[in-house]
mmCIF file of C-alpha atoms and ligand atoms in Angstrom:
data_model
loop_
_atom_site.group_PDB
_atom_site.id
_atom_site.type_symbol
_atom_site.label_atom_id
_atom_site.label_comp_id
_atom_site.label_asym_id
_atom_site.label_seq_id
_atom_site.Cartn_x
_atom_site.Cartn_y
_atom_site.Cartn_z
ATOM 1 C CA MET A 134 149.724 59.627 107.949
ATOM 2 C CA ILE A 135 147.421 58.633 105.118
ATOM 3 C CA LYS A 136 145.832 61.083 102.707
ATOM 4 C CA ILE A 137 142.768 59.981 100.784
ATOM 5 C CA ARG A 138 140.885 61.711 98.002
ATOM 6 C CA VAL A 139 137.482 60.348 96.992
ATOM 7 C CA PRO A 140 135.476 61.769 94.065
ATOM 8 C CA ALA A 141 131.832 62.804 94.200
ATOM 9 C CA THR A 142 129.508 60.783 92.002
ATOM 10 C CA THR A 143 126.365 61.262 90.008
ATOM 11 C CA ALA A 144 124.318 58.073 89.819
ATOM 12 C CA ASN A 145 121.677 56.831 87.366
ATOM 13 C CA LEU A 146 122.370 59.446 84.641
ATOM 14 C CA GLY A 147 118.707 59.114 83.775
ATOM 15 C CA PRO A 148 117.977 55.619 82.460
ATOM 16 C CA GLY A 149 120.755 53.666 84.227
ATOM 17 C CA PHE A 150 118.831 53.437 87.486
ATOM 18 C CA ASP A 151 120.906 51.771 90.225
ATOM 19 C CA CYS A 152 123.683 50.767 87.807
ATOM 20 C CA LEU A 153 125.304 53.668 85.921
ATOM 21 C CA GLY A 154 127.440 56.170 87.852
ATOM 22 C CA LEU A 155 130.007 58.816 87.001
ATOM 23 C CA ALA A 156 132.882 60.091 89.164
ATOM 24 C CA LEU A 157 133.373 63.867 89.229
ATOM 25 C CA LYS A 158 136.294 66.174 89.951
ATOM 26 C CA LEU A 159 134.850 67.339 93.237
ATOM 27 C CA TYR A 160 136.308 65.686 96.298
ATOM 28 C CA LEU A 161 136.151 64.493 99.859
ATOM 29 C CA ASN A 162 139.688 64.726 101.231
ATOM 30 C CA LEU A 163 140.699 62.881 104.381
ATOM 31 C CA GLU A 164 143.862 62.757 106.434
ATOM 32 C CA ILE A 165 143.983 59.848 108.842
ATOM 33 C CA GLU A 166 146.648 59.100 111.428
ATOM 34 C CA GLU A 167 146.983 56.916 114.474
ATOM 35 C CA ILE A 168 147.154 58.636 117.842
ATOM 36 C CA ALA A 169 147.638 57.260 121.345
ATOM 37 C CA GLN A 170 143.943 56.945 122.091
ATOM 38 C CA GLY A 171 140.432 58.198 121.357
ATOM 39 C CA LEU A 172 138.907 59.506 118.170
ATOM 40 C CA VAL A 173 139.553 63.089 117.109
ATOM 41 C CA ILE A 174 137.730 64.414 114.071
ATOM 42 C CA GLU A 175 138.265 67.826 112.541
ATOM 43 C CA TYR A 176 135.808 68.728 109.822
ATOM 44 C CA GLN A 177 136.028 71.559 107.290
ATOM 45 C CA GLY A 178 134.078 72.430 104.188
ATOM 46 C CA GLU A 179 130.649 71.388 102.922
ATOM 47 C CA GLY A 180 128.357 70.220 105.685
ATOM 48 C CA ALA A 181 130.735 71.280 108.461
ATOM 49 C CA ASP A 182 127.983 73.252 110.176
ATOM 50 C CA LYS A 183 125.119 70.741 110.224
ATOM 51 C CA PHE A 184 126.085 67.303 109.097
ATOM 52 C CA SER A 185 129.578 66.621 110.308
ATOM 53 C CA SER A 186 128.466 64.241 113.041
ATOM 54 C CA LYS A 187 126.653 62.044 110.519
ATOM 55 C CA LYS A 188 129.679 61.972 108.225
ATOM 56 C CA ASP A 189 131.979 61.261 111.133
ATOM 57 C CA THR A 190 129.879 58.291 112.040
ATOM 58 C CA LEU A 191 130.040 56.958 108.498
ATOM 59 C CA ILE A 192 133.802 57.328 108.259
ATOM 60 C CA ARG A 193 134.312 55.749 111.670
ATOM 61 C CA LYS A 194 131.845 52.933 110.943
ATOM 62 C CA SER A 195 133.692 52.177 107.728
ATOM 63 C CA VAL A 196 137.037 52.008 109.515
ATOM 64 C CA GLU A 197 135.484 49.642 112.071
ATOM 65 C CA VAL A 198 133.975 47.425 109.368
ATOM 66 C CA VAL A 199 137.440 46.869 107.877
ATOM 67 C CA LEU A 200 138.976 46.059 111.253
ATOM 68 C CA LYS A 201 136.137 43.697 112.137
ATOM 69 C CA LYS A 202 136.339 41.879 108.822
ATOM 70 C CA THR A 203 140.054 41.298 109.221
ATOM 71 C CA GLY A 204 139.877 40.491 112.925
ATOM 72 C CA GLN A 205 142.368 43.206 113.813
ATOM 73 C CA ASP A 206 142.200 44.705 117.258
ATOM 74 C CA LYS A 207 143.295 48.304 117.126
ATOM 75 C CA SER A 208 141.135 49.355 120.038
ATOM 76 C CA LYS A 209 144.194 50.251 122.096
ATOM 77 C CA LYS A 210 145.126 52.966 119.629
ATOM 78 C CA GLY A 211 143.162 56.005 118.616
ATOM 79 C CA LEU A 212 142.601 57.822 115.341
ATOM 80 C CA LYS A 213 142.741 61.398 114.206
ATOM 81 C CA ILE A 214 140.753 62.145 111.063
ATOM 82 C CA LYS A 215 140.851 65.485 109.312
ATOM 83 C CA VAL A 216 138.026 65.986 106.816
ATOM 84 C CA PHE A 217 138.124 68.576 104.026
ATOM 85 C CA ASN A 218 134.883 68.200 102.123
ATOM 86 C CA GLN A 219 133.987 69.869 98.799
ATOM 87 C CA ILE A 220 130.859 67.763 98.176
ATOM 88 C CA PRO A 221 127.446 69.196 99.052
ATOM 89 C CA ILE A 222 125.656 66.846 101.456
ATOM 90 C CA THR A 223 122.325 65.082 100.805
ATOM 91 C CA ARG A 224 122.019 66.588 97.328
ATOM 92 C CA GLY A 225 122.422 63.479 95.169
ATOM 93 C CA LEU A 226 126.195 63.724 94.683
ATOM 94 C CA GLY A 227 127.222 60.589 96.541
ATOM 95 C CA SER A 228 128.535 62.278 99.685
ATOM 96 C CA SER A 229 127.733 59.269 101.912
ATOM 97 C CA ALA A 230 129.434 56.899 99.487
ATOM 98 C CA THR A 231 132.580 59.028 99.531
ATOM 99 C CA ALA A 232 132.704 58.972 103.341
ATOM 100 C CA ILE A 233 132.322 55.179 103.369
ATOM 101 C CA ILE A 234 134.829 54.515 100.615
ATOM 102 C CA GLY A 235 137.258 56.981 102.238
ATOM 103 C CA GLY A 236 136.988 55.207 105.597
ATOM 104 C CA ILE A 237 137.438 51.749 104.087
ATOM 105 C CA VAL A 238 140.355 52.626 101.801
ATOM 106 C CA GLY A 239 141.988 54.634 104.588
ATOM 107 C CA ALA A 240 141.699 51.857 107.168
ATOM 108 C CA ALA A 241 143.038 49.254 104.746
ATOM 109 C CA LYS A 242 146.083 51.388 103.982
ATOM 110 C CA LEU A 243 146.700 52.571 107.543
ATOM 111 C CA TYR A 244 146.636 49.077 109.012
ATOM 112 C CA ASN A 245 148.336 47.374 106.042
ATOM 113 C CA ILE A 246 145.349 45.210 105.240
ATOM 114 C CA ASN A 247 145.325 43.883 101.706
ATOM 115 C CA LEU A 248 141.851 44.191 100.250
ATOM 116 C CA THR A 249 140.916 43.997 96.578
ATOM 117 C CA ASN A 250 138.598 46.598 95.081
ATOM 118 C CA GLN A 251 135.873 43.994 95.052
ATOM 119 C CA GLU A 252 136.372 43.205 98.758
ATOM 120 C CA MET A 253 136.251 46.912 99.613
ATOM 121 C CA LEU A 254 133.040 47.338 97.614
ATOM 122 C CA GLU A 255 131.479 44.315 99.328
ATOM 123 C CA LEU A 256 132.284 45.934 102.688
ATOM 124 C CA ALA A 257 130.908 49.296 101.563
ATOM 125 C CA LEU A 258 127.627 48.104 100.091
ATOM 126 C CA PRO A 259 125.780 47.269 103.340
ATOM 127 C CA LEU A 260 126.686 50.742 104.638
ATOM 128 C CA GLU A 261 125.697 52.656 101.504
ATOM 129 C CA GLY A 262 123.268 50.416 99.691
ATOM 130 C CA HIS A 263 123.853 51.815 96.198
ATOM 131 C CA MET A 264 126.441 50.268 93.923
ATOM 132 C CA ASP A 265 126.059 53.067 91.395
ATOM 133 C CA ASN A 266 127.658 55.468 93.905
ATOM 134 C CA ILE A 267 130.336 53.371 95.602
ATOM 135 C CA VAL A 268 131.713 51.825 92.395
ATOM 136 C CA PRO A 269 132.560 55.083 90.570
ATOM 137 C CA ALA A 270 133.743 56.656 93.861
ATOM 138 C CA LEU A 271 136.346 53.879 94.189
ATOM 139 C CA ILE A 272 137.127 53.124 90.539
ATOM 140 C CA GLY A 273 136.609 56.521 88.863
ATOM 141 C CA GLY A 274 135.162 57.357 85.450
ATOM 142 C CA LEU A 275 131.832 56.132 84.152
ATOM 143 C CA THR A 276 130.949 52.743 85.571
ATOM 144 C CA LEU A 277 128.255 50.165 85.136
ATOM 145 C CA ALA A 278 127.799 48.252 88.381
ATOM 146 C CA TYR A 279 125.917 44.988 88.644
ATOM 147 C CA LYS A 280 125.532 41.917 90.816
ATOM 148 C CA THR A 281 126.177 38.381 89.669
ATOM 149 C CA GLY A 282 123.683 35.586 90.348
ATOM 150 C CA GLN A 283 125.816 34.848 93.424
ATOM 151 C CA GLU A 284 125.294 38.436 94.623
ATOM 152 C CA GLU A 285 128.896 39.479 93.955
ATOM 153 C CA ILE A 286 129.485 43.081 92.927
ATOM 154 C CA LYS A 287 130.973 43.472 89.471
ATOM 155 C CA TRP A 288 131.480 46.465 87.244
ATOM 156 C CA ALA A 289 132.609 47.646 83.841
ATOM 157 C CA ARG A 290 134.369 50.916 83.017
ATOM 158 C CA ILE A 291 132.879 52.812 80.101
ATOM 159 C CA LYS A 292 134.918 55.240 78.036
ATOM 160 C CA THR A 293 133.855 58.898 78.092
ATOM 161 C CA PRO A 294 134.806 61.663 75.649
ATOM 162 C CA ARG A 295 137.590 63.980 76.792
ATOM 163 C CA ASP A 296 135.515 67.067 76.024
ATOM 164 C CA LEU A 297 132.569 65.872 78.108
ATOM 165 C CA ARG A 298 131.459 68.456 80.642
ATOM 166 C CA VAL A 299 129.136 67.797 83.535
ATOM 167 C CA VAL A 300 126.933 70.680 84.596
ATOM 168 C CA VAL A 301 125.349 70.225 88.002
ATOM 169 C CA ALA A 302 122.704 72.465 89.542
ATOM 170 C CA ILE A 303 122.598 71.984 93.295
ATOM 171 C CA PRO A 304 119.458 73.372 94.947
ATOM 172 C CA ASP A 305 119.621 74.934 98.377
ATOM 173 C CA PHE A 306 117.466 72.215 99.898
ATOM 174 C CA THR A 307 118.129 68.595 100.738
ATOM 175 C CA LEU A 308 116.267 65.348 100.027
ATOM 176 C CA SER A 309 117.062 62.043 101.668
ATOM 177 C CA THR A 310 117.617 59.034 99.424
ATOM 178 C CA GLU A 311 115.480 56.977 101.799
ATOM 179 C CA LYS A 312 112.505 59.248 101.255
ATOM 180 C CA MET A 313 113.082 59.365 97.504
ATOM 181 C CA ARG A 314 113.203 55.568 97.262
ATOM 182 C CA LYS A 315 109.922 55.309 99.117
ATOM 183 C CA ALA A 316 108.361 57.390 96.340
ATOM 184 C CA LEU A 317 109.112 54.669 93.774
ATOM 185 C CA PRO A 318 106.720 51.905 92.699
ATOM 186 C CA GLN A 319 107.728 48.314 93.464
ATOM 187 C CA LYS A 320 106.746 47.094 89.997
ATOM 188 C CA VAL A 321 107.172 48.581 86.551
ATOM 189 C CA ALA A 322 105.321 47.901 83.318
ATOM 190 C CA LEU A 323 107.160 46.142 80.494
ATOM 191 C CA PRO A 324 107.039 49.117 78.064
ATOM 192 C CA GLU A 325 108.641 51.343 80.714
ATOM 193 C CA ALA A 326 111.387 48.777 81.294
ATOM 194 C CA VAL A 327 112.008 48.565 77.544
ATOM 195 C CA PHE A 328 112.083 52.379 77.337
ATOM 196 C CA ASN A 329 114.897 52.480 79.905
ATOM 197 C CA LEU A 330 116.801 49.530 78.426
ATOM 198 C CA SER A 331 116.934 51.244 75.054
ATOM 199 C CA ARG A 332 117.972 54.585 76.548
ATOM 200 C CA SER A 333 120.760 53.179 78.714
ATOM 201 C CA ALA A 334 122.276 51.266 75.795
ATOM 202 C CA LEU A 335 121.943 54.401 73.677
ATOM 203 C CA LEU A 336 123.644 56.490 76.370
ATOM 204 C CA VAL A 337 126.625 54.157 76.659
ATOM 205 C CA ASN A 338 126.958 54.075 72.876
ATOM 206 C CA ALA A 339 126.640 57.865 72.610
ATOM 207 C CA LEU A 340 129.355 58.475 75.194
ATOM 208 C CA GLN A 341 131.741 55.971 73.661
ATOM 209 C CA ASN A 342 131.346 57.498 70.221
ATOM 210 C CA SER A 343 131.005 61.187 71.164
ATOM 211 C CA ASP A 344 127.565 61.083 69.655
ATOM 212 C CA TRP A 345 126.489 64.374 71.241
ATOM 213 C CA ASP A 346 123.262 64.756 69.263
ATOM 214 C CA VAL A 347 121.489 61.819 70.896
ATOM 215 C CA LEU A 348 122.369 62.643 74.506
ATOM 216 C CA ALA A 349 119.058 64.418 75.086
ATOM 217 C CA GLU A 350 117.101 61.274 74.149
ATOM 218 C CA ALA A 351 119.621 58.898 75.671
ATOM 219 C CA MET A 352 119.214 60.370 79.169
ATOM 220 C CA GLU A 353 115.442 59.986 79.311
ATOM 221 C CA ASP A 354 114.000 57.840 82.065
ATOM 222 C CA ARG A 355 110.676 56.348 83.043
ATOM 223 C CA LEU A 356 111.598 54.243 86.059
ATOM 224 C CA HIS A 357 112.345 56.764 88.774
ATOM 225 C CA GLN A 358 112.349 60.428 87.672
ATOM 226 C CA PRO A 359 108.592 60.747 87.084
ATOM 227 C CA TYR A 360 107.989 59.720 90.723
ATOM 228 C CA ARG A 361 110.698 61.952 92.160
ATOM 229 C CA ALA A 362 110.068 65.067 90.078
ATOM 230 C CA PRO A 363 107.115 66.256 92.233
ATOM 231 C CA PHE A 364 109.595 66.792 95.101
ATOM 232 C CA ILE A 365 111.726 69.185 93.043
ATOM 233 C CA PRO A 366 110.018 72.376 91.848
ATOM 234 C CA GLY A 367 111.067 73.396 88.328
ATOM 235 C CA ILE A 368 112.750 70.144 87.366
ATOM 236 C CA GLU A 369 110.291 69.180 84.609
ATOM 237 C CA ASP A 370 110.800 72.603 83.012
ATOM 238 C CA ILE A 371 114.570 72.227 83.218
ATOM 239 C CA PHE A 372 114.308 68.838 81.483
ATOM 240 C CA LEU A 373 112.091 70.292 78.738
ATOM 241 C CA LYS A 374 114.178 73.399 78.124
ATOM 242 C CA ILE A 375 117.532 71.627 78.014
ATOM 243 C CA LYS A 376 116.214 68.876 75.741
ATOM 244 C CA LYS A 377 114.815 71.519 73.441
ATOM 245 C CA THR A 378 118.258 73.045 72.917
ATOM 246 C CA GLY A 379 119.497 69.705 71.580
ATOM 247 C CA LEU A 380 122.831 70.563 73.197
ATOM 248 C CA ALA A 381 122.796 68.194 76.129
ATOM 249 C CA GLY A 382 121.248 65.345 78.059
ATOM 250 C CA VAL A 383 119.749 66.050 81.461
ATOM 251 C CA ALA A 384 118.684 63.976 84.451
ATOM 252 C CA LEU A 385 118.204 63.889 88.171
ATOM 253 C CA SER A 386 121.553 63.363 89.913
ATOM 254 C CA GLY A 387 121.190 60.217 92.010
ATOM 255 C CA SER A 388 117.966 60.556 93.952
ATOM 256 C CA GLY A 389 118.174 64.372 93.768
ATOM 257 C CA PRO A 390 117.548 67.155 94.321
ATOM 258 C CA SER A 391 120.546 68.088 92.126
ATOM 259 C CA VAL A 392 120.128 68.052 88.377
ATOM 260 C CA VAL A 393 122.936 66.883 86.102
ATOM 261 C CA SER A 394 123.533 67.624 82.458
ATOM 262 C CA LEU A 395 126.074 65.977 80.164
ATOM 263 C CA THR A 396 127.241 68.168 77.339
ATOM 264 C CA LYS A 397 130.137 68.935 75.036
ATOM 265 C CA LYS A 398 132.737 71.463 76.182
ATOM 266 C CA GLY A 399 131.615 74.911 75.053
ATOM 267 C CA GLN A 400 127.917 74.490 75.893
ATOM 268 C CA GLU A 401 128.240 74.419 79.659
ATOM 269 C CA GLU A 402 127.532 78.096 80.260
ATOM 270 C CA ALA A 403 124.269 78.061 78.304
ATOM 271 C CA ILE A 404 123.116 74.881 80.048
ATOM 272 C CA GLY A 405 124.007 76.230 83.486
ATOM 273 C CA LYS A 406 122.064 79.402 82.823
ATOM 274 C CA ILE A 407 118.927 77.484 81.857
ATOM 275 C CA MET A 408 119.186 75.436 85.044
ATOM 276 C CA LYS A 409 119.732 78.426 87.310
ATOM 277 C CA ASP A 410 117.039 80.627 85.733
ATOM 278 C CA THR A 411 114.450 77.868 85.607
ATOM 279 C CA PHE A 412 115.019 76.808 89.195
ATOM 280 C CA LEU A 413 114.820 80.449 90.261
ATOM 281 C CA TYR A 414 111.537 80.892 88.368
ATOM 282 C CA ALA A 415 110.174 77.947 90.378
ATOM 283 C CA GLY A 416 111.356 79.582 93.608
ATOM 284 C CA VAL A 417 114.463 77.430 94.080
ATOM 285 C CA THR A 418 117.899 78.967 94.550
ATOM 286 C CA CYS A 419 120.813 76.830 93.466
ATOM 287 C CA ARG A 420 124.528 76.702 92.776
ATOM 288 C CA VAL A 421 125.764 75.615 89.372
ATOM 289 C CA LEU A 422 129.070 73.756 89.027
ATOM 290 C CA VAL A 423 130.777 72.783 85.794
ATOM 291 C CA LEU A 424 132.827 69.660 86.411
ATOM 292 C CA GLU A 425 134.988 67.221 84.521
ATOM 293 C CA VAL A 426 134.973 63.467 84.851
ATOM 294 C CA ASP A 427 137.345 62.067 87.477
ATOM 295 C CA LEU A 428 139.221 59.136 85.950
ATOM 296 C CA GLU A 429 141.364 58.248 88.954
ATOM 297 C CA GLY A 430 138.796 57.157 91.510
ATOM 298 C CA THR A 431 139.957 57.023 95.104
ATOM 299 C CA VAL A 432 143.584 58.009 95.489
ATOM 300 C CA VAL A 433 145.495 57.202 98.638
ATOM 301 C CA THR A 434 148.958 58.436 99.550
ATOM 302 C CA VAL A 435 151.161 57.718 102.518
ATOM 303 C CA VAL A 436 152.826 60.825 103.900
ATOM 304 C CA SER A 437 155.979 60.320 105.912
ATOM 305 C CA ASP A 438 155.765 61.687 109.474
ATOM 306 C CA GLU A 439 159.255 63.207 109.371
HETATM 307 N N1 LIG B 554 120.464 54.738 92.374
HETATM 308 C C1 LIG B 554 120.202 55.337 93.653
HETATM 309 C C2 LIG B 554 118.823 55.960 93.617
HETATM 310 C C3 LIG B 554 121.245 56.364 93.918
HETATM 311 O O1 LIG B 554 118.502 56.588 92.608
HETATM 312 O O2 LIG B 554 118.077 55.812 94.566
HETATM 313 C C4 LIG B 554 121.115 57.036 95.232
HETATM 314 O O3 LIG B 554 122.064 58.070 95.323
#
């Protein structure tokens, strides 16, 4: 039997639209084993009530993609997949990416197929579409994902301070990434592009040097958040209030609706309270989680059957 643990992710971090992503200590856990025939899926945890069939499909699709790519015919055997999910679904925390990466890594291990990280990411991308989620989910930590001129996925790992804390407010409503991408313009003006370039470089520099004071400015964005904010009541106020404290940076997590704040250990309670109270004032109930950065990425272990 194979056990797989895949971390949740928060993508963009404000200015790093479609390239920066951070893995979090909040996990999708899978146990996969071969059985005589058929597909048996047992699902527990976040999304078990409504969304398990969608997740199942993603995990299964990912397993099939690996088998197809390697030309292996396992159709005679079946699979049993147990899912234990801690990651809220469709909230901007990379839950689809974790299901896909889990399925791909699990299939590769179960069937003894040697795939490099790059090959696994290339298989995952058509299923997920967003490198800034799948790369940190597989690799862990803070990652910058990009494509070469030949359309190959590449990435860099960026150092993060040990006392970095990630405060996430997760509203009790969902937003689909598809819908949130449709809200974006196809072209951006040069000053807006420059605004984001400067902020993303500043953010990387701030995190590498524990330069906490600039995080509030470094996480500003003009490429996607202004167009997505109207779908999330209270978010502009949360941005304003947290920036005003000077204690943290704040952004939309992925395509939302969750909001993510990066701050130094010790400030997380104050930041979480601002998020919760401000959302509530706007009529939105939410959960607040304080998380640490996951540095391991996807971890897979083989458990002996005896
Ligand atoms: N970078 C993607 C977006 C992430 O913002 O649309 C989706 O989770």
